[in-house]
Amino acid sequence: MKFSIIVLDSVGVGELPDAAKFGAPPGDGGSHTLNHTVERTGIRLPNLARLGLGQIPTVQGIQAVPEVHGAYGRMLEVSPGKDTSTGHWEFMGIQLRHPFQVFPDGFPPEIMDAFTGATGAGYLCNRPYSGTDALRDYGPEHLKTGDPIVYTSADSVFQIAAHLDVVPIEQLYDWCMAAREILQGQHAVARVIARPFRGSAPDFERAGELRRDYSLTPPPTVLDAVQDVGRDVIGIGKIPDIYAHRGFSEEIHTDDNADGISKTIARMGQDFDGLLFCNLVDFDAKYGHRRDPAGYGAALEAFDAALPDILAQVPDGQEGDEGALLIISDHGNDPTWHGSDHTREYGLLLGYRPGIGAVNLGERATFADVGATVAHALGARWSGPGESFWDRLQ
């Protein structure tokens, strides 16, 4: 069985019932990443429409198609958050009772003193900041001093930016690992992120292909359960980082969406027996946070254009292999919204198997239904949260 999942990072499909409680006042009520991007740009997504995108409640502006050949729905996020780690952990069966810790006033002295002690360097910024603004405002001083730029956001992250000509990339990674050791227990953050950059002021640019995420280690997930029954678990893009590299038999690095799509198609076409799990991060990192609806729309069109090639790699069972594909999202990041943070939205849910008709999966009670479905399809033993919809895809 070849079971593939592609996460369209941040492509939310409308505000969750509690969205007003999240984000800076007045909250995220009214956010809708997909609708607002379509409205602003007029993009057409015919291949996603054929999977049922336009049939999802509250999704508007998607052109009608003669027939739908896919499963469609939306997912409620139970965990109290709207970030990558929260969403992805819930996909694989970990529902958080309490949100990951955030630092809206920057990191306290005990953290930063430990960081400077471990690295032998100072630091700049130590505030919630847009990443590109941090480079603009602190990049020149970093070039003079060599001190890393440390910043956070509304998410539970400790981000370290350093210029590649000033701080060798392996040193930056070492600093991140030192920070990961410090940020445990009462000071735990979900992710420490290496943010290398290049260029000169005022035109600094992130070296996104060298980004690394250092996550908290999750409790046992569906990924572990799949491995326990001898199946493959292939992580593509930042997926292995999100789960602290736990539960994977193979990891494939990607540079951007185009690279991720290309490597996903290639690996889907090769032999494996189990789960292939990919994250396409550009929607979020390049366009959502930067409030760039045109870029966001173009990225959606590019994925839609590649979708027929992706679907062609899903086995139809004629030669013994069976296959399935899910296309999902982990939160919203409405590029038309105020601020620069994620938005609290329903997760996208589209499914495909060759020969499938139109299947309404409805509103799923938790993101964990994804993991329960994976476990069911692959014969893994899983007693955690989530309700499988595998039978609906038969």
Coordinates of C-alpha atoms in Angstrom, one line a residue:
M1 CA 0.0 0.0 0.0
K2 CA 1.3 3.4 -1.0
F3 CA -0.4 6.0 1.2
S4 CA 0.7 9.6 0.4
I5 CA -0.1 12.8 2.2
I6 CA 0.7 16.3 0.9
V7 CA 0.4 19.2 3.3
L8 CA -0.4 22.5 1.7
D9 CA 1.1 24.5 4.5
S10 CA -1.3 27.2 5.8
V11 CA -4.0 26.8 3.1
G12 CA -6.8 27.1 5.6
V13 CA -10.5 26.9 4.5
G14 CA -12.2 29.4 6.9
E15 CA -12.3 30.6 10.5
L16 CA -12.7 28.0 13.2
P17 CA -15.6 28.6 15.7
D18 CA -13.1 29.9 18.3
A19 CA -11.0 32.0 15.9
A20 CA -11.9 35.3 17.6
K21 CA -9.9 34.2 20.6
F22 CA -6.7 33.8 18.6
G23 CA -4.4 36.5 17.3
A24 CA -4.1 40.1 18.0
P25 CA -7.4 42.0 18.6
P26 CA -9.9 41.6 17.0
G27 CA -8.7 38.1 16.6
D28 CA -8.9 35.8 13.6
G29 CA -12.7 35.8 13.2
G30 CA -13.4 36.3 9.5
S31 CA -10.1 35.0 8.2
H32 CA -10.2 32.6 5.2
T33 CA -7.0 31.9 3.5
L34 CA -8.3 30.2 0.4
N35 CA -11.4 32.4 -0.3
H36 CA -9.5 35.6 0.2
T37 CA -6.7 34.6 -2.0
V38 CA -9.1 33.5 -4.8
E39 CA -11.1 36.7 -4.4
R40 CA -8.0 38.9 -4.5
T41 CA -6.3 37.2 -7.4
G42 CA -9.0 35.5 -9.5
I43 CA -6.9 32.3 -9.8
R44 CA -8.5 29.1 -11.2
L45 CA -7.8 25.7 -9.7
P46 CA -9.6 23.2 -12.0
N47 CA -7.7 20.1 -10.9
L48 CA -8.3 20.7 -7.2
A49 CA -12.0 21.5 -8.1
R50 CA -12.3 18.0 -9.7
L51 CA -11.3 16.6 -6.3
G52 CA -14.1 18.5 -4.6
L53 CA -12.4 21.7 -3.4
G54 CA -15.5 23.8 -4.4
Q55 CA -17.8 21.4 -2.5
I56 CA -16.3 22.2 0.9
P57 CA -18.6 24.3 3.1
T58 CA -17.7 28.0 3.1
V59 CA -15.3 27.6 0.1
Q60 CA -16.3 30.1 -2.6
G61 CA -15.0 31.2 -6.0
I62 CA -14.0 27.8 -7.2
Q63 CA -15.3 27.1 -10.7
A64 CA -17.9 24.4 -11.1
V65 CA -16.8 21.1 -12.7
P66 CA -19.0 18.6 -14.5
E67 CA -18.0 15.8 -12.1
V68 CA -16.1 15.4 -8.9
H69 CA -13.8 12.4 -8.5
G70 CA -12.5 12.8 -5.0
A71 CA -13.3 12.9 -1.3
Y72 CA -13.7 16.3 0.3
G73 CA -14.3 17.9 3.7
R74 CA -12.7 20.1 6.3
M75 CA -11.2 19.4 9.7
L76 CA -11.6 21.0 13.1
E77 CA -8.4 21.6 15.1
V78 CA -8.9 20.5 18.7
S79 CA -5.5 21.6 20.0
P80 CA -5.2 25.2 21.2
G81 CA -2.9 26.6 18.6
K82 CA -2.5 27.7 15.0
D83 CA 1.0 26.8 14.2
T84 CA 2.9 24.1 12.3
S85 CA 3.8 21.9 15.2
T86 CA 0.3 21.9 16.8
G87 CA -1.3 21.1 13.5
H88 CA 1.1 18.4 12.4
W89 CA 1.2 16.7 15.8
E90 CA -2.6 16.5 15.8
F91 CA -2.5 15.0 12.3
M92 CA -0.6 12.1 13.8
G93 CA -2.7 11.7 16.9
I94 CA -1.3 14.1 19.5
Q95 CA -4.0 16.5 20.7
L96 CA -2.5 19.2 23.0
R97 CA -4.3 20.1 26.1
H98 CA -2.3 23.3 26.6
P99 CA -0.7 25.5 23.9
F100 CA 3.0 25.6 23.3
Q101 CA 4.6 28.4 25.3
V102 CA 5.0 31.8 23.6
F103 CA 7.1 34.8 24.5
P104 CA 5.3 38.0 23.5
D105 CA 7.8 40.2 25.4
G106 CA 10.9 38.3 24.1
F107 CA 12.8 35.7 26.0
P108 CA 13.6 36.3 29.7
P109 CA 17.2 36.8 30.9
E110 CA 17.6 33.3 32.2
I111 CA 17.1 31.9 28.7
M112 CA 19.3 34.5 26.9
D113 CA 22.1 34.3 29.6
A114 CA 22.2 30.5 29.0
F115 CA 22.2 31.0 25.3
T116 CA 25.1 33.4 25.3
G117 CA 26.9 31.1 27.7
A118 CA 26.5 28.2 25.4
T119 CA 27.4 30.1 22.2
G120 CA 30.0 32.5 23.3
A121 CA 28.2 35.2 21.3
G122 CA 25.9 38.0 22.1
Y123 CA 22.5 38.6 20.5
L124 CA 20.4 41.2 18.8
C125 CA 16.6 41.9 18.8
N126 CA 15.1 39.4 21.2
R127 CA 11.5 40.5 20.4
P128 CA 8.6 39.3 18.4
Y129 CA 9.4 40.3 14.8
S130 CA 8.7 39.6 11.2
G131 CA 11.7 37.7 9.8
T132 CA 12.3 40.0 6.8
D133 CA 11.9 43.1 9.0
A134 CA 14.4 41.6 11.5
L135 CA 17.0 41.3 8.7
R136 CA 16.3 44.9 7.6
D137 CA 16.5 46.4 11.1
Y138 CA 19.3 44.3 12.6
G139 CA 21.2 42.9 9.6
P140 CA 23.7 45.7 9.4
E141 CA 24.6 45.5 13.1
H142 CA 24.9 41.8 12.8
L143 CA 27.5 42.2 10.0
K144 CA 29.5 44.5 12.3
T145 CA 29.3 42.4 15.5
G146 CA 28.7 38.8 14.4
D147 CA 26.0 38.5 17.1
P148 CA 23.0 36.5 15.9
I149 CA 19.6 38.0 15.5
V150 CA 17.2 36.2 17.9
Y151 CA 13.5 36.7 17.5
T152 CA 10.2 35.1 18.0
S153 CA 6.6 35.5 16.8
A154 CA 3.1 34.7 17.8
D155 CA 4.1 31.1 17.5
S156 CA 6.1 29.1 19.9
V157 CA 9.5 29.6 18.1
F158 CA 13.0 30.7 18.9
Q159 CA 14.5 31.9 15.6
I160 CA 18.2 32.5 15.0
A161 CA 19.2 34.5 11.9
A162 CA 22.8 34.8 10.8
H163 CA 24.5 35.9 7.6
L164 CA 26.3 33.1 5.8
D165 CA 29.5 35.2 5.3
V166 CA 29.6 35.9 9.1
V167 CA 28.5 32.7 10.7
P168 CA 29.3 29.4 9.0
I169 CA 26.1 27.4 8.5
E170 CA 27.3 24.5 10.7
Q171 CA 28.0 27.0 13.5
L172 CA 24.5 28.3 13.2
Y173 CA 23.1 24.8 13.4
D174 CA 25.2 24.2 16.5
W175 CA 23.8 27.3 18.1
C176 CA 20.3 26.1 17.3
M177 CA 21.0 22.7 18.9
A178 CA 22.4 24.5 22.0
A179 CA 19.2 26.6 22.2
R180 CA 17.1 23.4 21.8
E181 CA 18.8 22.0 24.9
I182 CA 18.1 25.2 26.8
L183 CA 14.4 25.5 25.8
Q184 CA 13.0 22.6 27.6
G185 CA 10.7 22.2 30.6
Q186 CA 9.1 25.5 31.8
H187 CA 10.8 27.3 28.9
A188 CA 10.0 24.8 26.2
V189 CA 9.2 26.1 22.7
A190 CA 7.8 24.0 19.9
R191 CA 10.6 24.8 17.5
V192 CA 14.1 26.4 17.3
I193 CA 14.6 27.6 13.7
A194 CA 17.9 28.3 11.9
R195 CA 17.4 31.3 9.6
P196 CA 20.5 31.8 7.5
F197 CA 20.6 34.7 5.1
R198 CA 22.8 36.3 2.5
G199 CA 23.3 39.5 0.5
S200 CA 23.9 43.0 1.6
A201 CA 21.8 45.8 3.1
P202 CA 19.1 46.7 2.3
D203 CA 18.6 43.7 0.1
F204 CA 19.2 40.8 2.5
E205 CA 17.5 37.6 1.5
R206 CA 16.8 34.4 3.4
A207 CA 18.7 31.2 2.4
G208 CA 15.5 29.2 2.7
E209 CA 17.1 26.0 1.3
L210 CA 19.4 26.0 4.4
R211 CA 16.7 26.5 7.0
R212 CA 16.5 23.9 9.7
D213 CA 13.8 23.3 12.4
Y214 CA 14.7 21.7 15.7
S215 CA 11.4 20.5 17.3
L216 CA 10.5 19.2 20.6
T217 CA 10.3 15.4 20.5
P218 CA 6.6 14.4 20.4
P219 CA 5.1 11.5 22.3
P220 CA 4.5 8.3 20.3
T221 CA 2.5 9.1 17.1
V222 CA 0.9 7.2 14.3
L223 CA 4.3 7.4 12.5
D224 CA 5.8 5.2 15.2
A225 CA 2.8 2.8 14.9
V226 CA 3.3 2.5 11.1
Q227 CA 7.0 1.7 11.6
D228 CA 6.2 -0.8 14.3
V229 CA 4.4 -3.0 11.8
G230 CA 7.3 -2.9 9.4
R231 CA 6.0 -0.3 7.0
D232 CA 8.0 2.6 5.4
V233 CA 7.6 6.1 6.6
I234 CA 9.1 8.7 4.1
G235 CA 9.3 12.3 5.2
I236 CA 9.7 15.0 2.5
G237 CA 10.5 18.6 3.1
K238 CA 10.3 19.9 6.7
I239 CA 8.1 17.0 7.9
P240 CA 10.9 15.1 9.7
D241 CA 12.0 18.3 11.4
I242 CA 8.4 18.8 12.8
Y243 CA 8.5 15.4 14.5
A244 CA 12.1 15.7 15.7
H245 CA 13.1 13.1 13.1
R246 CA 11.2 10.4 15.1
G247 CA 9.4 7.7 13.2
F248 CA 11.0 8.0 9.8
S249 CA 12.7 5.4 7.7
E250 CA 13.7 7.9 5.0
E251 CA 14.1 11.7 4.9
I252 CA 14.2 13.8 1.7
H253 CA 15.3 17.4 1.9
T254 CA 13.6 20.0 -0.4
D255 CA 14.5 23.6 -1.3
D256 CA 11.1 25.0 -2.1
N257 CA 7.6 24.0 -3.4
A258 CA 8.8 23.2 -6.9
D259 CA 11.5 21.0 -5.6
G260 CA 9.1 19.4 -3.1
I261 CA 6.6 18.6 -5.8
S262 CA 9.2 17.2 -8.1
K263 CA 10.7 15.0 -5.4
T264 CA 7.3 13.8 -4.2
I265 CA 6.3 12.8 -7.7
A266 CA 9.6 11.0 -8.2
R267 CA 9.4 9.1 -4.9
M268 CA 5.7 8.2 -5.3
G269 CA 6.8 6.5 -8.6
Q270 CA 9.3 4.3 -6.8
D271 CA 8.8 1.3 -4.7
F272 CA 7.7 1.7 -1.1
D273 CA 5.2 0.1 1.2
G274 CA 3.7 2.5 3.8
L275 CA 3.4 6.3 4.2
L276 CA 4.9 9.1 2.1
F277 CA 4.4 12.4 4.0
C278 CA 5.3 15.8 2.3
N279 CA 5.0 19.4 3.4
L280 CA 5.0 22.2 0.8
V281 CA 6.1 25.2 2.9
D282 CA 6.2 28.1 0.4
F283 CA 2.5 29.0 0.8
D284 CA 3.2 29.8 4.5
A285 CA 6.8 31.0 4.6
K286 CA 7.1 33.0 1.4
Y287 CA 3.6 34.3 0.9
G288 CA 1.3 34.0 3.9
H289 CA 3.6 35.7 6.5
R290 CA 4.6 38.3 4.0
R291 CA 0.9 39.0 3.2
D292 CA 1.5 38.5 -0.5
P293 CA -1.8 37.3 -2.0
A294 CA -0.5 37.4 -5.6
G295 CA 2.4 35.1 -4.7
Y296 CA 0.1 32.8 -2.7
G297 CA -2.3 32.5 -5.6
A298 CA 0.5 31.7 -8.0
A299 CA 1.8 29.0 -5.7
L300 CA -1.7 27.5 -5.6
E301 CA -1.9 27.6 -9.4
A302 CA 1.5 25.9 -9.7
F303 CA 0.4 23.1 -7.4
D304 CA -2.9 22.7 -9.2
A305 CA -1.0 22.4 -12.5
A306 CA 1.2 19.7 -11.1
L307 CA -1.7 17.8 -9.6
P308 CA -2.5 15.5 -12.6
D309 CA 1.2 14.3 -12.5
I310 CA 0.8 13.6 -8.8
L311 CA -2.5 11.7 -9.2
A312 CA -0.9 9.6 -11.9
Q313 CA 1.5 8.2 -9.4
V314 CA -1.3 6.8 -7.1
P315 CA -1.5 3.1 -7.9
D316 CA -4.8 1.7 -9.1
G317 CA -4.4 -1.8 -7.9
Q318 CA -4.1 -3.3 -11.4
E319 CA -0.6 -4.5 -10.9
G320 CA -0.9 -5.4 -7.2
D321 CA -0.1 -2.1 -5.6
E322 CA -2.9 -0.1 -4.0
G323 CA -2.6 3.6 -3.2
A324 CA -4.3 6.7 -1.8
L325 CA -3.6 10.4 -1.6
L326 CA -4.7 13.0 1.0
I327 CA -4.2 16.7 0.5
I328 CA -4.5 18.6 3.8
S329 CA -3.5 21.8 5.6
D330 CA -2.3 22.5 9.1
H331 CA -3.6 26.0 9.8
G332 CA -4.4 29.2 8.0
N333 CA -2.2 32.2 7.0
D334 CA -4.5 34.5 5.2
P335 CA -2.3 36.7 3.0
T336 CA -5.0 39.5 3.1
W337 CA -5.2 39.6 6.9
H338 CA -3.8 42.1 9.4
G339 CA -0.4 41.5 10.9
S340 CA 1.9 38.7 9.8
D341 CA 0.9 35.7 11.8
H342 CA -1.0 32.5 11.2
T343 CA -4.8 32.5 11.3
R344 CA -7.0 30.0 13.2
E345 CA -8.8 28.1 10.4
Y346 CA -10.3 24.8 9.4
G347 CA -7.9 22.3 7.8
L348 CA -8.4 21.4 4.2
L349 CA -9.2 17.8 3.5
L350 CA -9.1 16.2 0.0
G351 CA -8.7 12.6 -0.8
Y352 CA -8.1 10.5 -4.0
R353 CA -8.0 6.9 -5.1
P354 CA -8.3 5.9 -8.7
G355 CA -11.9 5.3 -9.7
I356 CA -13.3 7.1 -6.8
G357 CA -16.5 9.1 -7.2
A358 CA -17.7 12.1 -5.2
V359 CA -17.4 11.4 -1.5
N360 CA -18.4 14.0 1.1
L361 CA -16.3 13.4 4.2
G362 CA -18.1 16.2 6.1
E363 CA -16.6 18.1 9.0
R364 CA -14.1 16.0 10.8
A365 CA -14.0 16.4 14.6
T366 CA -10.2 16.5 14.8
F367 CA -7.1 16.7 12.6
A368 CA -6.3 13.3 14.2
D369 CA -8.7 11.6 11.8
V370 CA -5.9 11.8 9.3
G371 CA -3.6 9.7 11.5
A372 CA -6.4 7.2 12.4
T373 CA -7.1 6.8 8.7
V374 CA -3.4 6.2 7.9
A375 CA -3.2 3.6 10.7
H376 CA -6.3 1.8 9.5
A377 CA -5.2 1.7 5.9
L378 CA -1.7 0.4 6.7
G379 CA -2.7 -2.1 9.4
A380 CA -1.0 -0.2 12.2
R381 CA -2.1 -0.6 15.8
W382 CA -3.3 2.8 17.1
S383 CA -5.6 3.4 20.1
G384 CA -5.2 7.2 20.3
P385 CA -7.6 9.9 19.2
G386 CA -9.2 10.2 15.7
E387 CA -11.8 8.4 13.7
S388 CA -10.8 6.7 10.5
F389 CA -12.5 7.5 7.2
W390 CA -10.7 4.8 5.3
D391 CA -13.8 2.8 4.6
R392 CA -15.3 5.9 2.8
L393 CA -12.3 5.8 0.4
Q394 CA -12.7 2.2 -0.6

